[in-house]
mmCIF file of the C-alpha atoms, coordinates in Angstrom:
data_MODEL
# 
_entry.id   MODEL 
# 
loop_
_atom_site.group_PDB 
_atom_site.id 
_atom_site.type_symbol 
_atom_site.label_atom_id 
_atom_site.label_alt_id 
_atom_site.label_comp_id 
_atom_site.label_asym_id 
_atom_site.label_entity_id 
_atom_site.label_seq_id 
_atom_site.pdbx_PDB_ins_code 
_atom_site.Cartn_x 
_atom_site.Cartn_y 
_atom_site.Cartn_z 
_atom_site.occupancy 
_atom_site.B_iso_or_equiv 
_atom_site.pdbx_formal_charge 
_atom_site.auth_seq_id 
_atom_site.auth_comp_id 
_atom_site.auth_asym_id 
_atom_site.auth_atom_id 
_atom_site.pdbx_PDB_model_num 
ATOM 1  C CA . UNK A 1 1  ? 0.000  0.000   0.000  1.00 0.00 ? 1  UNK A CA 1 
ATOM 2  C CA . UNK A 1 2  ? 1.227  3.468   -0.793 1.00 0.00 ? 2  UNK A CA 1 
ATOM 3  C CA . UNK A 1 3  ? 1.793  5.712   2.227  1.00 0.00 ? 3  UNK A CA 1 
ATOM 4  C CA . UNK A 1 4  ? 1.779  2.879   4.743  1.00 0.00 ? 4  UNK A CA 1 
ATOM 5  C CA . UNK A 1 5  ? 5.386  3.230   5.865  1.00 0.00 ? 5  UNK A CA 1 
ATOM 6  C CA . UNK A 1 6  ? 5.776  3.836   9.563  1.00 0.00 ? 6  UNK A CA 1 
ATOM 7  C CA . UNK A 1 7  ? 8.822  4.408   11.704 1.00 0.00 ? 7  UNK A CA 1 
ATOM 8  C CA . UNK A 1 8  ? 8.373  1.030   13.397 1.00 0.00 ? 8  UNK A CA 1 
ATOM 9  C CA . UNK A 1 9  ? 7.814  -2.333  11.717 1.00 0.00 ? 9  UNK A CA 1 
ATOM 10 C CA . UNK A 1 10 ? 5.778  -5.337  12.769 1.00 0.00 ? 10 UNK A CA 1 
ATOM 11 C CA . UNK A 1 11 ? 7.669  -7.207  15.498 1.00 0.00 ? 11 UNK A CA 1 
ATOM 12 C CA . UNK A 1 12 ? 9.606  -4.156  16.739 1.00 0.00 ? 12 UNK A CA 1 
ATOM 13 C CA . UNK A 1 13 ? 9.918  -3.637  20.490 1.00 0.00 ? 13 UNK A CA 1 
ATOM 14 C CA . UNK A 1 14 ? 8.641  -0.195  21.519 1.00 0.00 ? 14 UNK A CA 1 
ATOM 15 C CA . UNK A 1 15 ? 7.732  1.753   24.650 1.00 0.00 ? 15 UNK A CA 1 
ATOM 16 C CA . UNK A 1 16 ? 5.314  4.592   25.273 1.00 0.00 ? 16 UNK A CA 1 
ATOM 17 C CA . UNK A 1 17 ? 6.679  7.982   26.275 1.00 0.00 ? 17 UNK A CA 1 
ATOM 18 C CA . UNK A 1 18 ? 4.320  8.156   29.264 1.00 0.00 ? 18 UNK A CA 1 
ATOM 19 C CA . UNK A 1 19 ? 4.975  4.606   30.529 1.00 0.00 ? 19 UNK A CA 1 
ATOM 20 C CA . UNK A 1 20 ? 8.452  3.623   29.293 1.00 0.00 ? 20 UNK A CA 1 
ATOM 21 C CA . UNK A 1 21 ? 8.889  0.640   31.615 1.00 0.00 ? 21 UNK A CA 1 
ATOM 22 C CA . UNK A 1 22 ? 6.195  -1.387  29.787 1.00 0.00 ? 22 UNK A CA 1 
ATOM 23 C CA . UNK A 1 23 ? 7.569  -3.269  26.787 1.00 0.00 ? 23 UNK A CA 1 
ATOM 24 C CA . UNK A 1 24 ? 5.266  -3.478  23.760 1.00 0.00 ? 24 UNK A CA 1 
ATOM 25 C CA . UNK A 1 25 ? 5.532  -5.350  20.469 1.00 0.00 ? 25 UNK A CA 1 
ATOM 26 C CA . UNK A 1 26 ? 4.219  -3.755  17.287 1.00 0.00 ? 26 UNK A CA 1 
ATOM 27 C CA . UNK A 1 27 ? 1.743  -6.139  15.690 1.00 0.00 ? 27 UNK A CA 1 
ATOM 28 C CA . UNK A 1 28 ? 0.403  -3.941  12.902 1.00 0.00 ? 28 UNK A CA 1 
ATOM 29 C CA . UNK A 1 29 ? 0.742  -0.457  11.451 1.00 0.00 ? 29 UNK A CA 1 
ATOM 30 C CA . UNK A 1 30 ? -2.384 0.671   9.630  1.00 0.00 ? 30 UNK A CA 1 
ATOM 31 C CA . UNK A 1 31 ? -3.680 4.142   8.750  1.00 0.00 ? 31 UNK A CA 1 
ATOM 32 C CA . UNK A 1 32 ? -1.024 5.882   10.885 1.00 0.00 ? 32 UNK A CA 1 
ATOM 33 C CA . UNK A 1 33 ? -1.940 3.857   13.989 1.00 0.00 ? 33 UNK A CA 1 
ATOM 34 C CA . UNK A 1 34 ? 0.226  1.220   15.682 1.00 0.00 ? 34 UNK A CA 1 
ATOM 35 C CA . UNK A 1 35 ? -1.500 -1.835  17.120 1.00 0.00 ? 35 UNK A CA 1 
ATOM 36 C CA . UNK A 1 36 ? 0.642  -3.268  19.908 1.00 0.00 ? 36 UNK A CA 1 
ATOM 37 C CA . UNK A 1 37 ? 0.587  -6.239  22.245 1.00 0.00 ? 37 UNK A CA 1 
ATOM 38 C CA . UNK A 1 38 ? 2.159  -6.413  25.693 1.00 0.00 ? 38 UNK A CA 1 
ATOM 39 C CA . UNK A 1 39 ? 5.476  -8.302  25.588 1.00 0.00 ? 39 UNK A CA 1 
ATOM 40 C CA . UNK A 1 40 ? 5.013  -9.681  29.107 1.00 0.00 ? 40 UNK A CA 1 
ATOM 41 C CA . UNK A 1 41 ? 1.367  -10.723 28.623 1.00 0.00 ? 41 UNK A CA 1 
ATOM 42 C CA . UNK A 1 42 ? 0.394  -11.175 24.944 1.00 0.00 ? 42 UNK A CA 1 
ATOM 43 C CA . UNK A 1 43 ? -3.108 -12.337 25.926 1.00 0.00 ? 43 UNK A CA 1 
ATOM 44 C CA . UNK A 1 44 ? -3.922 -8.911  27.351 1.00 0.00 ? 44 UNK A CA 1 
ATOM 45 C CA . UNK A 1 45 ? -6.111 -6.657  25.248 1.00 0.00 ? 45 UNK A CA 1 
ATOM 46 C CA . UNK A 1 46 ? -4.248 -4.967  22.404 1.00 0.00 ? 46 UNK A CA 1 
ATOM 47 C CA . UNK A 1 47 ? -3.439 -1.259  22.690 1.00 0.00 ? 47 UNK A CA 1 
ATOM 48 C CA . UNK A 1 48 ? -3.198 1.374   19.946 1.00 0.00 ? 48 UNK A CA 1 
ATOM 49 C CA . UNK A 1 49 ? -0.909 4.398   19.614 1.00 0.00 ? 49 UNK A CA 1 
ATOM 50 C CA . UNK A 1 50 ? 0.110  7.131   17.222 1.00 0.00 ? 50 UNK A CA 1 
ATOM 51 C CA . UNK A 1 51 ? 3.776  7.191   16.208 1.00 0.00 ? 51 UNK A CA 1 
ATOM 52 C CA . UNK A 1 52 ? 4.440  10.337  18.267 1.00 0.00 ? 52 UNK A CA 1 
ATOM 53 C CA . UNK A 1 53 ? 3.496  8.427   21.456 1.00 0.00 ? 53 UNK A CA 1 
ATOM 54 C CA . UNK A 1 54 ? 6.110  5.689   20.995 1.00 0.00 ? 54 UNK A CA 1 
ATOM 55 C CA . UNK A 1 55 ? 9.879  5.398   21.384 1.00 0.00 ? 55 UNK A CA 1 
ATOM 56 C CA . UNK A 1 56 ? 12.199 2.515   20.570 1.00 0.00 ? 56 UNK A CA 1 
# 
């Protein structure tokens, strides 16, 4: 898809700026939104973020 290039790729480990001690794994990047799972508990409900909210 054109225009679907994000800073982070599927499988990347990321952290939020407001809660940097929680490790997240990028599952999907779609329409400028990152869908992430919790690295420590993948069965937990998925969370979504904009790129500006995440750091590597």
